[in-house]
PDB file of C-alpha atoms in Angstrom:
ATOM      1  CA  MET A  13     -74.426 -49.759  24.121  1.00  0.00           C
ATOM      2  CA  VAL A  14     -73.363 -53.389  24.186  1.00  0.00           C
ATOM      3  CA  ILE A  15     -72.429 -54.703  27.645  1.00  0.00           C
ATOM      4  CA  ARG A  16     -70.378 -57.889  27.625  1.00  0.00           C
ATOM      5  CA  PRO A  17     -67.652 -59.670  29.601  1.00  0.00           C
ATOM      6  CA  VAL A  18     -64.121 -58.349  29.146  1.00  0.00           C
ATOM      7  CA  GLU A  19     -61.941 -60.492  26.904  1.00  0.00           C
ATOM      8  CA  PRO A  20     -58.137 -60.775  27.290  1.00  0.00           C
ATOM      9  CA  ALA A  21     -57.630 -58.441  24.326  1.00  0.00           C
ATOM     10  CA  ASP A  22     -59.808 -55.812  26.051  1.00  0.00           C
ATOM     11  CA  LEU A  23     -57.892 -55.698  29.334  1.00  0.00           C
ATOM     12  CA  ALA A  24     -55.520 -52.810  28.592  1.00  0.00           C
ATOM     13  CA  ALA A  25     -58.312 -50.481  27.418  1.00  0.00           C
ATOM     14  CA  TRP A  26     -60.610 -51.658  30.211  1.00  0.00           C
ATOM     15  CA  LEU A  27     -57.952 -50.948  32.871  1.00  0.00           C
ATOM     16  CA  ASN A  28     -57.262 -47.536  31.394  1.00  0.00           C
ATOM     17  CA  LEU A  29     -60.853 -46.509  32.173  1.00  0.00           C
ATOM     18  CA  VAL A  30     -60.924 -48.383  35.496  1.00  0.00           C
ATOM     19  CA  ASN A  31     -57.808 -46.485  36.631  1.00  0.00           C
ATOM     20  CA  GLN A  32     -59.661 -43.212  36.041  1.00  0.00           C
ATOM     21  CA  VAL A  33     -62.398 -44.334  38.421  1.00  0.00           C
ATOM     22  CA  ARG A  34     -60.424 -45.773  41.328  1.00  0.00           C
ATOM     23  CA  TYR A  35     -57.450 -44.220  43.070  1.00  0.00           C
ATOM     24  CA  TRP A  36     -55.099 -47.207  43.103  1.00  0.00           C
ATOM     25  CA  GLN A  37     -53.703 -48.088  39.740  1.00  0.00           C
ATOM     26  CA  ASP A  38     -53.349 -51.478  38.069  1.00  0.00           C
ATOM     27  CA  ASP A  39     -51.885 -52.908  34.889  1.00  0.00           C
ATOM     28  CA  VAL A  40     -52.539 -56.095  32.948  1.00  0.00           C
ATOM     29  CA  GLU A  41     -49.632 -58.004  34.495  1.00  0.00           C
ATOM     30  CA  ALA A  42     -50.764 -57.175  38.036  1.00  0.00           C
ATOM     31  CA  LEU A  43     -54.384 -57.994  37.275  1.00  0.00           C
ATOM     32  CA  ARG A  44     -53.504 -61.367  35.829  1.00  0.00           C
ATOM     33  CA  PHE A  45     -51.321 -62.179  38.815  1.00  0.00           C
ATOM     34  CA  ASP A  46     -54.087 -61.213  41.248  1.00  0.00           C
ATOM     35  CA  ASP A  47     -56.404 -63.629  39.473  1.00  0.00           C
ATOM     36  CA  THR A  48     -53.981 -66.499  40.138  1.00  0.00           C
ATOM     37  CA  LEU A  49     -54.535 -65.961  43.881  1.00  0.00           C
ATOM     38  CA  ARG A  50     -58.236 -66.803  43.539  1.00  0.00           C
ATOM     39  CA  PRO A  51     -59.453 -70.406  43.770  1.00  0.00           C
ATOM     40  CA  PRO A  52     -60.185 -71.673  40.234  1.00  0.00           C
ATOM     41  CA  GLU A  53     -63.890 -72.038  41.011  1.00  0.00           C
ATOM     42  CA  GLU A  54     -64.314 -68.516  42.429  1.00  0.00           C
ATOM     43  CA  PRO A  55     -66.420 -66.311  40.126  1.00  0.00           C
ATOM     44  CA  ILE A  56     -65.528 -62.738  39.217  1.00  0.00           C
ATOM     45  CA  LEU A  57     -67.420 -60.191  37.144  1.00  0.00           C
ATOM     46  CA  ARG A  58     -65.641 -57.894  34.686  1.00  0.00           C
ATOM     47  CA  LEU A  59     -67.771 -56.064  32.146  1.00  0.00           C
ATOM     48  CA  GLY A  60     -67.269 -53.388  29.533  1.00  0.00           C
ATOM     49  CA  ALA A  61     -69.844 -51.291  27.712  1.00  0.00           C
ATOM     50  CA  TRP A  62     -69.026 -50.461  24.097  1.00  0.00           C
ATOM     51  CA  THR A  63     -70.646 -48.027  21.702  1.00  0.00           C
ATOM     52  CA  ALA A  64     -71.616 -49.041  18.166  1.00  0.00           C
ATOM     53  CA  ASN A  65     -68.283 -47.724  16.856  1.00  0.00           C
ATOM     54  CA  GLY A  66     -66.269 -49.751  19.382  1.00  0.00           C
ATOM     55  CA  THR A  67     -65.533 -47.018  21.949  1.00  0.00           C
ATOM     56  CA  LEU A  68     -65.317 -48.255  25.533  1.00  0.00           C
ATOM     57  CA  ALA A  69     -67.881 -46.180  27.417  1.00  0.00           C
ATOM     58  CA  GLY A  70     -68.202 -47.928  30.770  1.00  0.00           C
ATOM     59  CA  VAL A  71     -66.665 -50.537  33.054  1.00  0.00           C
ATOM     60  CA  ALA A  72     -67.845 -52.709  35.920  1.00  0.00           C
ATOM     61  CA  GLU A  73     -66.264 -55.222  38.248  1.00  0.00           C
ATOM     62  CA  ALA A  74     -67.408 -57.321  41.201  1.00  0.00           C
ATOM     63  CA  ALA A  75     -65.157 -59.612  43.230  1.00  0.00           C
ATOM     64  CA  LEU A  76     -65.561 -61.880  46.241  1.00  0.00           C
ATOM     65  CA  SER A  77     -61.947 -61.748  47.433  1.00  0.00           C
ATOM     66  CA  GLU A  78     -58.783 -59.673  47.440  1.00  0.00           C
ATOM     67  CA  ASP A  79     -55.180 -60.929  47.514  1.00  0.00           C
ATOM     68  CA  GLY A  80     -56.417 -64.460  48.126  1.00  0.00           C
ATOM     69  CA  SER A  81     -58.514 -63.393  51.120  1.00  0.00           C
ATOM     70  CA  ARG A  82     -62.237 -64.144  50.728  1.00  0.00           C
ATOM     71  CA  TYR A  83     -64.697 -61.532  51.956  1.00  0.00           C
ATOM     72  CA  GLN A  84     -67.341 -62.849  54.325  1.00  0.00           C
ATOM     73  CA  ASP A  85     -70.866 -62.207  53.039  1.00  0.00           C
ATOM     74  CA  ARG A  86     -69.622 -59.332  50.886  1.00  0.00           C
ATOM     75  CA  ALA A  87     -68.704 -58.371  47.329  1.00  0.00           C
ATOM     76  CA  ALA A  88     -66.541 -55.435  46.277  1.00  0.00           C
ATOM     77  CA  GLY A  89     -67.953 -53.640  43.252  1.00  0.00           C
ATOM     78  CA  LEU A  90     -66.860 -50.943  40.841  1.00  0.00           C
ATOM     79  CA  VAL A  91     -68.808 -49.004  38.225  1.00  0.00           C
ATOM     80  CA  GLY A  92     -67.384 -46.304  35.978  1.00  0.00           C
ATOM     81  CA  VAL A  93     -68.685 -44.400  32.974  1.00  0.00           C
ATOM     82  CA  ALA A  94     -66.580 -42.184  30.722  1.00  0.00           C
ATOM     83  CA  PRO A  95     -67.678 -38.525  31.053  1.00  0.00           C
ATOM     84  CA  ALA A  96     -68.942 -38.305  27.467  1.00  0.00           C
ATOM     85  CA  HIS A  97     -71.381 -41.155  28.102  1.00  0.00           C
ATOM     86  CA  ARG A  98     -72.849 -40.195  31.473  1.00  0.00           C
ATOM     87  CA  ARG A  99     -76.505 -39.381  32.164  1.00  0.00           C
ATOM     88  CA  GLN A 100     -77.694 -41.949  29.652  1.00  0.00           C
ATOM     89  CA  GLY A 101     -78.587 -44.734  32.093  1.00  0.00           C
ATOM     90  CA  LEU A 102     -75.414 -46.710  31.472  1.00  0.00           C
ATOM     91  CA  GLY A 103     -74.215 -46.471  35.076  1.00  0.00           C
ATOM     92  CA  ALA A 104     -77.521 -47.908  36.308  1.00  0.00           C
ATOM     93  CA  ARG A 105     -77.294 -50.835  33.873  1.00  0.00           C
ATOM     94  CA  LEU A 106     -73.759 -51.638  35.008  1.00  0.00           C
ATOM     95  CA  ALA A 107     -74.711 -51.277  38.694  1.00  0.00           C
ATOM     96  CA  ASP A 108     -77.599 -53.700  38.126  1.00  0.00           C
ATOM     97  CA  GLU A 109     -75.067 -56.212  36.813  1.00  0.00           C
ATOM     98  CA  VAL A 110     -72.790 -55.763  39.847  1.00  0.00           C
ATOM     99  CA  GLU A 111     -75.642 -56.127  42.331  1.00  0.00           C
ATOM    100  CA  GLY A 112     -77.037 -59.078  40.396  1.00  0.00           C
ATOM    101  CA  PHE A 113     -73.645 -60.807  40.614  1.00  0.00           C
ATOM    102  CA  ALA A 114     -73.558 -60.195  44.376  1.00  0.00           C
ATOM    103  CA  ALA A 115     -77.105 -61.494  44.826  1.00  0.00           C
ATOM    104  CA  SER A 116     -76.434 -64.600  42.736  1.00  0.00           C
ATOM    105  CA  ASN A 117     -73.497 -65.386  45.013  1.00  0.00           C
ATOM    106  CA  HIS A 118     -75.735 -64.992  48.079  1.00  0.00           C
ATOM    107  CA  VAL A 119     -73.808 -62.218  49.813  1.00  0.00           C
ATOM    108  CA  ARG A 120     -75.478 -59.703  52.100  1.00  0.00           C
ATOM    109  CA  TRP A 121     -73.476 -56.588  51.291  1.00  0.00           C
ATOM    110  CA  VAL A 122     -71.989 -55.009  48.209  1.00  0.00           C
ATOM    111  CA  GLU A 123     -69.580 -52.104  48.520  1.00  0.00           C
ATOM    112  CA  ALA A 124     -68.307 -49.509  46.085  1.00  0.00           C
ATOM    113  CA  GLU A 125     -65.352 -47.119  46.162  1.00  0.00           C
ATOM    114  CA  VAL A 126     -65.720 -43.487  45.055  1.00  0.00           C
ATOM    115  CA  ARG A 127     -62.920 -40.973  44.669  1.00  0.00           C
ATOM    116  CA  GLU A 128     -63.567 -37.622  46.310  1.00  0.00           C
ATOM    117  CA  THR A 129     -63.289 -35.853  42.955  1.00  0.00           C
ATOM    118  CA  ASN A 130     -66.155 -38.006  41.653  1.00  0.00           C
ATOM    119  CA  LEU A 131     -68.454 -37.489  44.656  1.00  0.00           C
ATOM    120  CA  PRO A 132     -70.585 -34.709  43.097  1.00  0.00           C
ATOM    121  CA  VAL A 133     -71.605 -37.108  40.322  1.00  0.00           C
ATOM    122  CA  ALA A 134     -71.673 -40.265  42.434  1.00  0.00           C
ATOM    123  CA  LEU A 135     -73.586 -39.133  45.540  1.00  0.00           C
ATOM    124  CA  PRO A 136     -77.023 -38.815  43.922  1.00  0.00           C
ATOM    125  CA  PHE A 137     -76.467 -42.096  42.090  1.00  0.00           C
ATOM    126  CA  VAL A 138     -75.461 -44.186  45.113  1.00  0.00           C
ATOM    127  CA  GLY A 139     -78.120 -42.510  47.245  1.00  0.00           C
ATOM    128  CA  ARG A 140     -80.895 -43.513  44.857  1.00  0.00           C
ATOM    129  CA  ARG A 141     -79.645 -47.083  44.867  1.00  0.00           C
ATOM    130  CA  GLY A 142     -79.644 -47.381  48.663  1.00  0.00           C
ATOM    131  CA  TYR A 143     -75.933 -47.123  49.423  1.00  0.00           C
ATOM    132  CA  ALA A 144     -74.725 -45.562  52.673  1.00  0.00           C
ATOM    133  CA  GLU A 145     -71.232 -44.358  53.551  1.00  0.00           C
ATOM    134  CA  LEU A 146     -69.179 -47.051  55.283  1.00  0.00           C
ATOM    135  CA  GLU A 147     -65.714 -45.543  55.773  1.00  0.00           C
ATOM    136  CA  ARG A 148     -63.229 -43.029  54.397  1.00  0.00           C
ATOM    137  CA  TYR A 149     -59.547 -43.186  53.549  1.00  0.00           C
ATOM    138  CA  ARG A 150     -57.137 -40.276  53.230  1.00  0.00           C
ATOM    139  CA  THR A 151     -54.630 -40.579  50.431  1.00  0.00           C
ATOM    140  CA  SER A 152     -51.298 -38.786  50.558  1.00  0.00           C
ATOM    141  CA  VAL A 153     -48.161 -38.458  48.473  1.00  0.00           C
ATOM    142  CA  GLN A 154     -44.548 -38.091  49.558  1.00  0.00           C
ATOM    143  CA  THR A 155     -41.588 -36.694  47.634  1.00  0.00           C
ATOM    144  CA  PRO A 156     -38.823 -38.762  49.281  1.00  0.00           C
ATOM    145  CA  THR A 157     -35.940 -36.411  48.467  1.00  0.00           C
ATOM    146  CA  THR A 158     -37.566 -33.653  50.563  1.00  0.00           C
ATOM    147  CA  VAL A 159     -37.678 -35.735  53.769  1.00  0.00           C
ATOM    148  CA  ASP A 160     -35.189 -35.197  56.589  1.00  0.00           C
ATOM    149  CA  LEU A 161     -33.862 -38.631  57.580  1.00  0.00           C
ATOM    150  CA  SER A 162     -31.105 -37.400  59.877  1.00  0.00           C
ATOM    151  CA  GLY A 163     -32.777 -38.938  62.929  1.00  0.00           C
ATOM    152  CA  LEU A 164     -32.970 -42.456  61.522  1.00  0.00           C
ATOM    153  CA  THR A 165     -29.570 -43.651  62.764  1.00  0.00           C
ATOM    154  CA  SER A 166     -30.175 -42.568  66.359  1.00  0.00           C
ATOM    155  CA  LEU A 167     -33.681 -44.070  66.293  1.00  0.00           C
ATOM    156  CA  GLN A 168     -32.268 -47.380  65.032  1.00  0.00           C
ATOM    157  CA  ARG A 169     -29.647 -47.386  67.793  1.00  0.00           C
ATOM    158  CA  ARG A 170     -32.264 -46.705  70.448  1.00  0.00           C
ATOM    159  CA  LEU A 171     -34.439 -49.541  69.194  1.00  0.00           C
ATOM    160  CA  GLU A 172     -31.469 -51.903  68.957  1.00  0.00           C
ATOM    161  CA  GLY A 173     -30.640 -51.050  72.562  1.00  0.00           C
ATOM    162  CA  ALA A 174     -34.161 -52.173  73.461  1.00  0.00           C
ATOM    163  CA  GLY A 175     -33.699 -55.442  71.573  1.00  0.00           C
ATOM    164  CA  ILE A 176     -35.496 -54.452  68.353  1.00  0.00           C
ATOM    165  CA  GLU A 177     -33.616 -55.156  65.122  1.00  0.00           C
ATOM    166  CA  LEU A 178     -34.558 -53.383  61.883  1.00  0.00           C
ATOM    167  CA  VAL A 179     -33.581 -55.248  58.737  1.00  0.00           C
ATOM    168  CA  ALA A 180     -34.464 -55.732  55.082  1.00  0.00           C
ATOM    169  CA  PHE A 181     -36.385 -58.990  54.832  1.00  0.00           C
ATOM    170  CA  PRO A 182     -34.140 -60.552  52.135  1.00  0.00           C
ATOM    171  CA  ALA A 183     -31.285 -60.489  54.659  1.00  0.00           C
ATOM    172  CA  ILE A 184     -33.159 -62.915  56.939  1.00  0.00           C
ATOM    173  CA  ASP A 185     -35.267 -64.760  54.355  1.00  0.00           C
ATOM    174  CA  SER A 186     -35.910 -68.399  55.249  1.00  0.00           C
ATOM    175  CA  PRO A 187     -38.930 -70.706  55.573  1.00  0.00           C
ATOM    176  CA  ARG A 188     -39.117 -69.856  59.266  1.00  0.00           C
ATOM    177  CA  ALA A 189     -38.900 -66.116  58.593  1.00  0.00           C
ATOM    178  CA  ARG A 190     -41.663 -66.386  55.984  1.00  0.00           C
ATOM    179  CA  ASP A 191     -43.854 -68.180  58.518  1.00  0.00           C
ATOM    180  CA  GLU A 192     -43.132 -65.400  61.011  1.00  0.00           C
ATOM    181  CA  LEU A 193     -43.978 -62.776  58.409  1.00  0.00           C
ATOM    182  CA  TYR A 194     -47.318 -64.458  57.704  1.00  0.00           C
ATOM    183  CA  ARG A 195     -48.177 -64.597  61.404  1.00  0.00           C
ATOM    184  CA  ALA A 196     -47.266 -60.936  61.917  1.00  0.00           C
ATOM    185  CA  MET A 197     -49.089 -59.736  58.810  1.00  0.00           C
ATOM    186  CA  ILE A 198     -52.312 -61.525  59.749  1.00  0.00           C
ATOM    187  CA  GLN A 199     -52.243 -59.953  63.218  1.00  0.00           C
ATOM    188  CA  ILE A 200     -51.542 -56.510  61.778  1.00  0.00           C
ATOM    189  CA  TRP A 201     -54.375 -56.798  59.235  1.00  0.00           C
ATOM    190  CA  ARG A 202     -56.789 -57.937  61.943  1.00  0.00           C
ATOM    191  CA  ASP A 203     -55.799 -55.025  64.171  1.00  0.00           C
ATOM    192  CA  MET A 204     -56.209 -52.326  61.519  1.00  0.00           C
ATOM    193  CA  PRO A 205     -59.305 -50.138  61.993  1.00  0.00           C
ATOM    194  CA  HIS A 206     -62.353 -51.608  60.255  1.00  0.00           C
ATOM    195  CA  GLU A 207     -66.091 -51.722  60.745  1.00  0.00           C
ATOM    196  CA  PRO A 208     -67.240 -54.485  63.147  1.00  0.00           C
ATOM    197  CA  HIS A 209     -69.437 -56.239  60.570  1.00  0.00           C
ATOM    198  CA  VAL A 210     -66.759 -56.231  57.848  1.00  0.00           C
ATOM    199  CA  GLU A 211     -65.097 -59.642  58.015  1.00  0.00           C
ATOM    200  CA  TRP A 212     -62.863 -61.759  55.803  1.00  0.00           C
ATOM    201  CA  GLU A 213     -61.130 -65.125  55.747  1.00  0.00           C
ATOM    202  CA  ASP A 214     -57.388 -65.042  56.260  1.00  0.00           C
ATOM    203  CA  PRO A 215     -55.473 -66.175  53.168  1.00  0.00           C
ATOM    204  CA  LEU A 216     -53.820 -69.555  53.336  1.00  0.00           C
ATOM    205  CA  PRO A 217     -50.077 -69.380  54.125  1.00  0.00           C
ATOM    206  CA  ASP A 218     -49.068 -70.501  50.624  1.00  0.00           C
ATOM    207  CA  THR A 219     -51.372 -67.924  49.024  1.00  0.00           C
ATOM    208  CA  PHE A 220     -49.979 -65.198  51.256  1.00  0.00           C
ATOM    209  CA  ARG A 221     -46.402 -66.127  50.409  1.00  0.00           C
ATOM    210  CA  ARG A 222     -47.192 -66.001  46.704  1.00  0.00           C
ATOM    211  CA  SER A 223     -48.885 -62.613  47.097  1.00  0.00           C
ATOM    212  CA  ILE A 224     -45.679 -61.181  48.577  1.00  0.00           C
ATOM    213  CA  PHE A 225     -42.795 -63.085  47.056  1.00  0.00           C
ATOM    214  CA  GLU A 226     -44.132 -63.676  43.549  1.00  0.00           C
ATOM    215  CA  ARG A 227     -46.138 -60.501  42.976  1.00  0.00           C
ATOM    216  CA  PRO A 228     -44.427 -58.635  40.111  1.00  0.00           C
ATOM    217  CA  SER A 229     -44.868 -55.209  41.696  1.00  0.00           C
ATOM    218  CA  VAL A 230     -43.452 -55.941  45.172  1.00  0.00           C
ATOM    219  CA  LEU A 231     -40.008 -54.397  45.720  1.00  0.00           C
ATOM    220  CA  LEU A 232     -38.588 -57.138  47.913  1.00  0.00           C
ATOM    221  CA  ASP A 233     -35.309 -55.355  48.617  1.00  0.00           C
ATOM    222  CA  GLY A 234     -37.453 -52.487  49.924  1.00  0.00           C
ATOM    223  CA  PHE A 235     -39.358 -54.736  52.344  1.00  0.00           C
ATOM    224  CA  PHE A 236     -38.291 -53.906  55.918  1.00  0.00           C
ATOM    225  CA  VAL A 237     -39.189 -55.656  59.153  1.00  0.00           C
ATOM    226  CA  ALA A 238     -38.650 -55.129  62.867  1.00  0.00           C
ATOM    227  CA  ARG A 239     -37.682 -58.190  64.916  1.00  0.00           C
ATOM    228  CA  ASP A 240     -37.604 -58.991  68.616  1.00  0.00           C
ATOM    229  CA  GLY A 241     -35.331 -62.001  68.497  1.00  0.00           C
ATOM    230  CA  GLU A 242     -36.831 -64.277  65.807  1.00  0.00           C
ATOM    231  CA  ARG A 243     -40.272 -62.703  66.167  1.00  0.00           C
ATOM    232  CA  ILE A 244     -41.339 -60.201  63.501  1.00  0.00           C
ATOM    233  CA  VAL A 245     -43.191 -57.367  65.242  1.00  0.00           C
ATOM    234  CA  GLY A 246     -43.478 -54.717  62.509  1.00  0.00           C
ATOM    235  CA  LEU A 247     -43.150 -54.216  58.771  1.00  0.00           C
ATOM    236  CA  SER A 248     -43.311 -51.705  55.929  1.00  0.00           C
ATOM    237  CA  TYR A 249     -42.725 -52.170  52.219  1.00  0.00           C
ATOM    238  CA  LEU A 250     -43.204 -50.665  48.770  1.00  0.00           C
ATOM    239  CA  VAL A 251     -44.813 -51.839  45.552  1.00  0.00           C
ATOM    240  CA  ARG A 252     -44.352 -50.384  42.078  1.00  0.00           C
ATOM    241  CA  ARG A 253     -47.153 -48.517  40.329  1.00  0.00           C
ATOM    242  CA  PRO A 254     -47.718 -48.626  36.558  1.00  0.00           C
ATOM    243  CA  ASP A 255     -46.876 -44.912  36.309  1.00  0.00           C
ATOM    244  CA  GLY A 256     -43.368 -45.391  37.762  1.00  0.00           C
ATOM    245  CA  ASP A 257     -44.232 -44.140  41.254  1.00  0.00           C
ATOM    246  CA  ALA A 258     -44.424 -46.470  44.255  1.00  0.00           C
ATOM    247  CA  GLU A 259     -46.991 -47.019  46.950  1.00  0.00           C
ATOM    248  CA  VAL A 260     -46.745 -48.308  50.498  1.00  0.00           C
ATOM    249  CA  GLY A 261     -48.064 -51.870  50.510  1.00  0.00           C
ATOM    250  CA  ASP A 262     -48.608 -52.042  54.274  1.00  0.00           C
ATOM    251  CA  THR A 263     -47.117 -50.545  57.402  1.00  0.00           C
ATOM    252  CA  GLY A 264     -47.946 -51.979  60.806  1.00  0.00           C
ATOM    253  CA  VAL A 265     -46.648 -52.890  64.231  1.00  0.00           C
ATOM    254  CA  LEU A 266     -48.019 -55.478  66.639  1.00  0.00           C
ATOM    255  CA  ARG A 267     -50.093 -53.899  69.386  1.00  0.00           C
ATOM    256  CA  ASP A 268     -47.680 -54.717  72.237  1.00  0.00           C
ATOM    257  CA  TYR A 269     -44.807 -52.994  70.408  1.00  0.00           C
ATOM    258  CA  ARG A 270     -46.433 -49.702  69.510  1.00  0.00           C
ATOM    259  CA  ARG A 271     -45.439 -46.241  70.738  1.00  0.00           C
ATOM    260  CA  ARG A 272     -41.732 -47.064  70.577  1.00  0.00           C
ATOM    261  CA  GLY A 273     -40.979 -45.421  67.226  1.00  0.00           C
ATOM    262  CA  ILE A 274     -40.893 -48.703  65.280  1.00  0.00           C
ATOM    263  CA  ALA A 275     -43.396 -47.670  62.598  1.00  0.00           C
ATOM    264  CA  ARG A 276     -41.623 -44.336  62.153  1.00  0.00           C
ATOM    265  CA  ALA A 277     -38.224 -46.028  61.772  1.00  0.00           C
ATOM    266  CA  LEU A 278     -39.579 -48.543  59.244  1.00  0.00           C
ATOM    267  CA  LYS A 279     -41.197 -45.832  57.141  1.00  0.00           C
ATOM    268  CA  MET A 280     -37.965 -43.814  57.264  1.00  0.00           C
ATOM    269  CA  MET A 281     -36.099 -46.860  55.950  1.00  0.00           C
ATOM    270  CA  VAL A 282     -38.650 -47.212  53.162  1.00  0.00           C
ATOM    271  CA  THR A 283     -38.188 -43.517  52.357  1.00  0.00           C
ATOM    272  CA  ARG A 284     -34.403 -43.918  52.242  1.00  0.00           C
ATOM    273  CA  TYR A 285     -34.840 -46.870  49.897  1.00  0.00           C
ATOM    274  CA  ALA A 286     -37.029 -44.742  47.614  1.00  0.00           C
ATOM    275  CA  ILE A 287     -34.369 -42.025  47.512  1.00  0.00           C
ATOM    276  CA  GLU A 288     -31.595 -44.518  46.754  1.00  0.00           C
ATOM    277  CA  HIS A 289     -33.642 -46.037  43.927  1.00  0.00           C
ATOM    278  CA  ARG A 290     -34.717 -42.684  42.474  1.00  0.00           C
ATOM    279  CA  ILE A 291     -38.413 -43.173  43.119  1.00  0.00           C
ATOM    280  CA  THR A 292     -39.773 -39.666  42.800  1.00  0.00           C
ATOM    281  CA  ARG A 293     -43.127 -40.118  44.536  1.00  0.00           C
ATOM    282  CA  VAL A 294     -44.553 -42.540  47.106  1.00  0.00           C
ATOM    283  CA  HIS A 295     -48.305 -42.898  47.641  1.00  0.00           C
ATOM    284  CA  THR A 296     -50.182 -44.219  50.648  1.00  0.00           C
ATOM    285  CA  ASP A 297     -53.651 -44.231  52.166  1.00  0.00           C
ATOM    286  CA  ASN A 298     -55.008 -44.634  55.670  1.00  0.00           C
ATOM    287  CA  ARG A 299     -58.421 -44.628  57.243  1.00  0.00           C
ATOM    288  CA  THR A 300     -59.280 -41.096  58.285  1.00  0.00           C
ATOM    289  CA  ASP A 301     -59.659 -42.229  61.921  1.00  0.00           C
ATOM    290  CA  ASN A 302     -56.166 -43.788  62.065  1.00  0.00           C
ATOM    291  CA  ALA A 303     -54.698 -40.756  63.814  1.00  0.00           C
ATOM    292  CA  GLY A 304     -51.379 -42.355  64.727  1.00  0.00           C
ATOM    293  CA  MET A 305     -50.378 -43.359  61.203  1.00  0.00           C
ATOM    294  CA  LEU A 306     -51.667 -40.100  59.726  1.00  0.00           C
ATOM    295  CA  ALA A 307     -49.431 -38.188  62.170  1.00  0.00           C
ATOM    296  CA  ILE A 308     -46.375 -40.269  61.189  1.00  0.00           C
ATOM    297  CA  ASN A 309     -47.138 -39.654  57.529  1.00  0.00           C
ATOM    298  CA  ARG A 310     -47.260 -35.898  58.066  1.00  0.00           C
ATOM    299  CA  GLU A 311     -43.908 -36.010  59.889  1.00  0.00           C
ATOM    300  CA  LEU A 312     -42.404 -37.873  56.935  1.00  0.00           C
ATOM    301  CA  GLY A 313     -43.541 -35.391  54.331  1.00  0.00           C
ATOM    302  CA  PHE A 314     -46.704 -37.068  53.046  1.00  0.00           C
ATOM    303  CA  VAL A 315     -48.981 -34.359  51.677  1.00  0.00           C
ATOM    304  CA  PRO A 316     -52.699 -35.142  52.096  1.00  0.00           C
ATOM    305  CA  GLY A 317     -54.601 -35.716  48.865  1.00  0.00           C
ATOM    306  CA  GLU A 318     -58.145 -36.671  48.046  1.00  0.00           C
ATOM    307  CA  GLN A 319     -60.283 -38.925  50.180  1.00  0.00           C
ATOM    308  CA  ILE A 320     -61.639 -42.276  49.070  1.00  0.00           C
ATOM    309  CA  VAL A 321     -65.177 -42.979  50.253  1.00  0.00           C
ATOM    310  CA  ILE A 322     -66.442 -46.547  50.586  1.00  0.00           C
ATOM    311  CA  PHE A 323     -70.203 -46.979  50.238  1.00  0.00           C
ATOM    312  CA  GLU A 324     -72.160 -50.084  51.213  1.00  0.00           C
ATOM    313  CA  LYS A 325     -75.536 -51.483  50.247  1.00  0.00           C
ATOM    314  CA  THR A 326     -77.406 -54.183  52.141  1.00  0.00           C
ATOM    315  CA  LEU A 327     -79.022 -56.501  49.645  1.00  0.00           C
ATOM    316  CA  PRO A 328     -82.497 -57.970  50.195  1.00  0.00           C
ATOM    317  CA  SER A 329     -82.513 -61.280  52.073  1.00  0.00           C
TER     318      SER A 329
END
């Protein structure tokens, strides 16, 4: 096996194998856009392992940020080996590269994502290397046309009577509204369940705006917000997947506005949008301890799928 950095011409084949390892899918256009959100000096590791006849047998990645948001003292890693090339030590060689990248960038933790279907193979491997389970996410898939949306109109009226307006973001788009969206999104991200020692730097406002309004996969006309006057208090939106399905980018409501049906109404509006635009399946994921959002998903026809397990290793000081 020859392990080397991924070249631009390798990206499509490299992503094809990467997408078999991780649950969320990517394509070359999305990957290249994501890289524009990183500072030019920020390093990233992308490796492929090729056989003598040019077959891609393994992939590895390690990054210090996501969507323009820098992890604090942490790197996110990925290692994958094609089934025909497992049990030959290739996974260990690629994992050494990922952990070496993390160590050279002086971070304390490196984490890795494992799909539930790959756990039987991955558990012994991560255990030997000193990884421990950090958190779990439950994926689920909705068929929008099967969802009963008959209660949406009455729910909207009730919320409007309480001073909460539900609207597609393009209808209110302005510099001020984009600033409001940034403020709301940062609060929602900070309030999502996460481990106490897992920290990150908030993206700069300009980086955030690019990640939403210039990202090729974001369906802006399917981006819905809840407003109390000029203040954005909740949001939900869709992004396209390479396979033609869509996934929920984020759904969240500010803490002081929860338990009013806002998240449910926003997700119903997203579902209606998917029906109107003939999106056959919508994917989402939530931490397994986020009981409130999991309950809303079940009500809106999301069928639970596999879990995604995040493992973490503490590197030597």
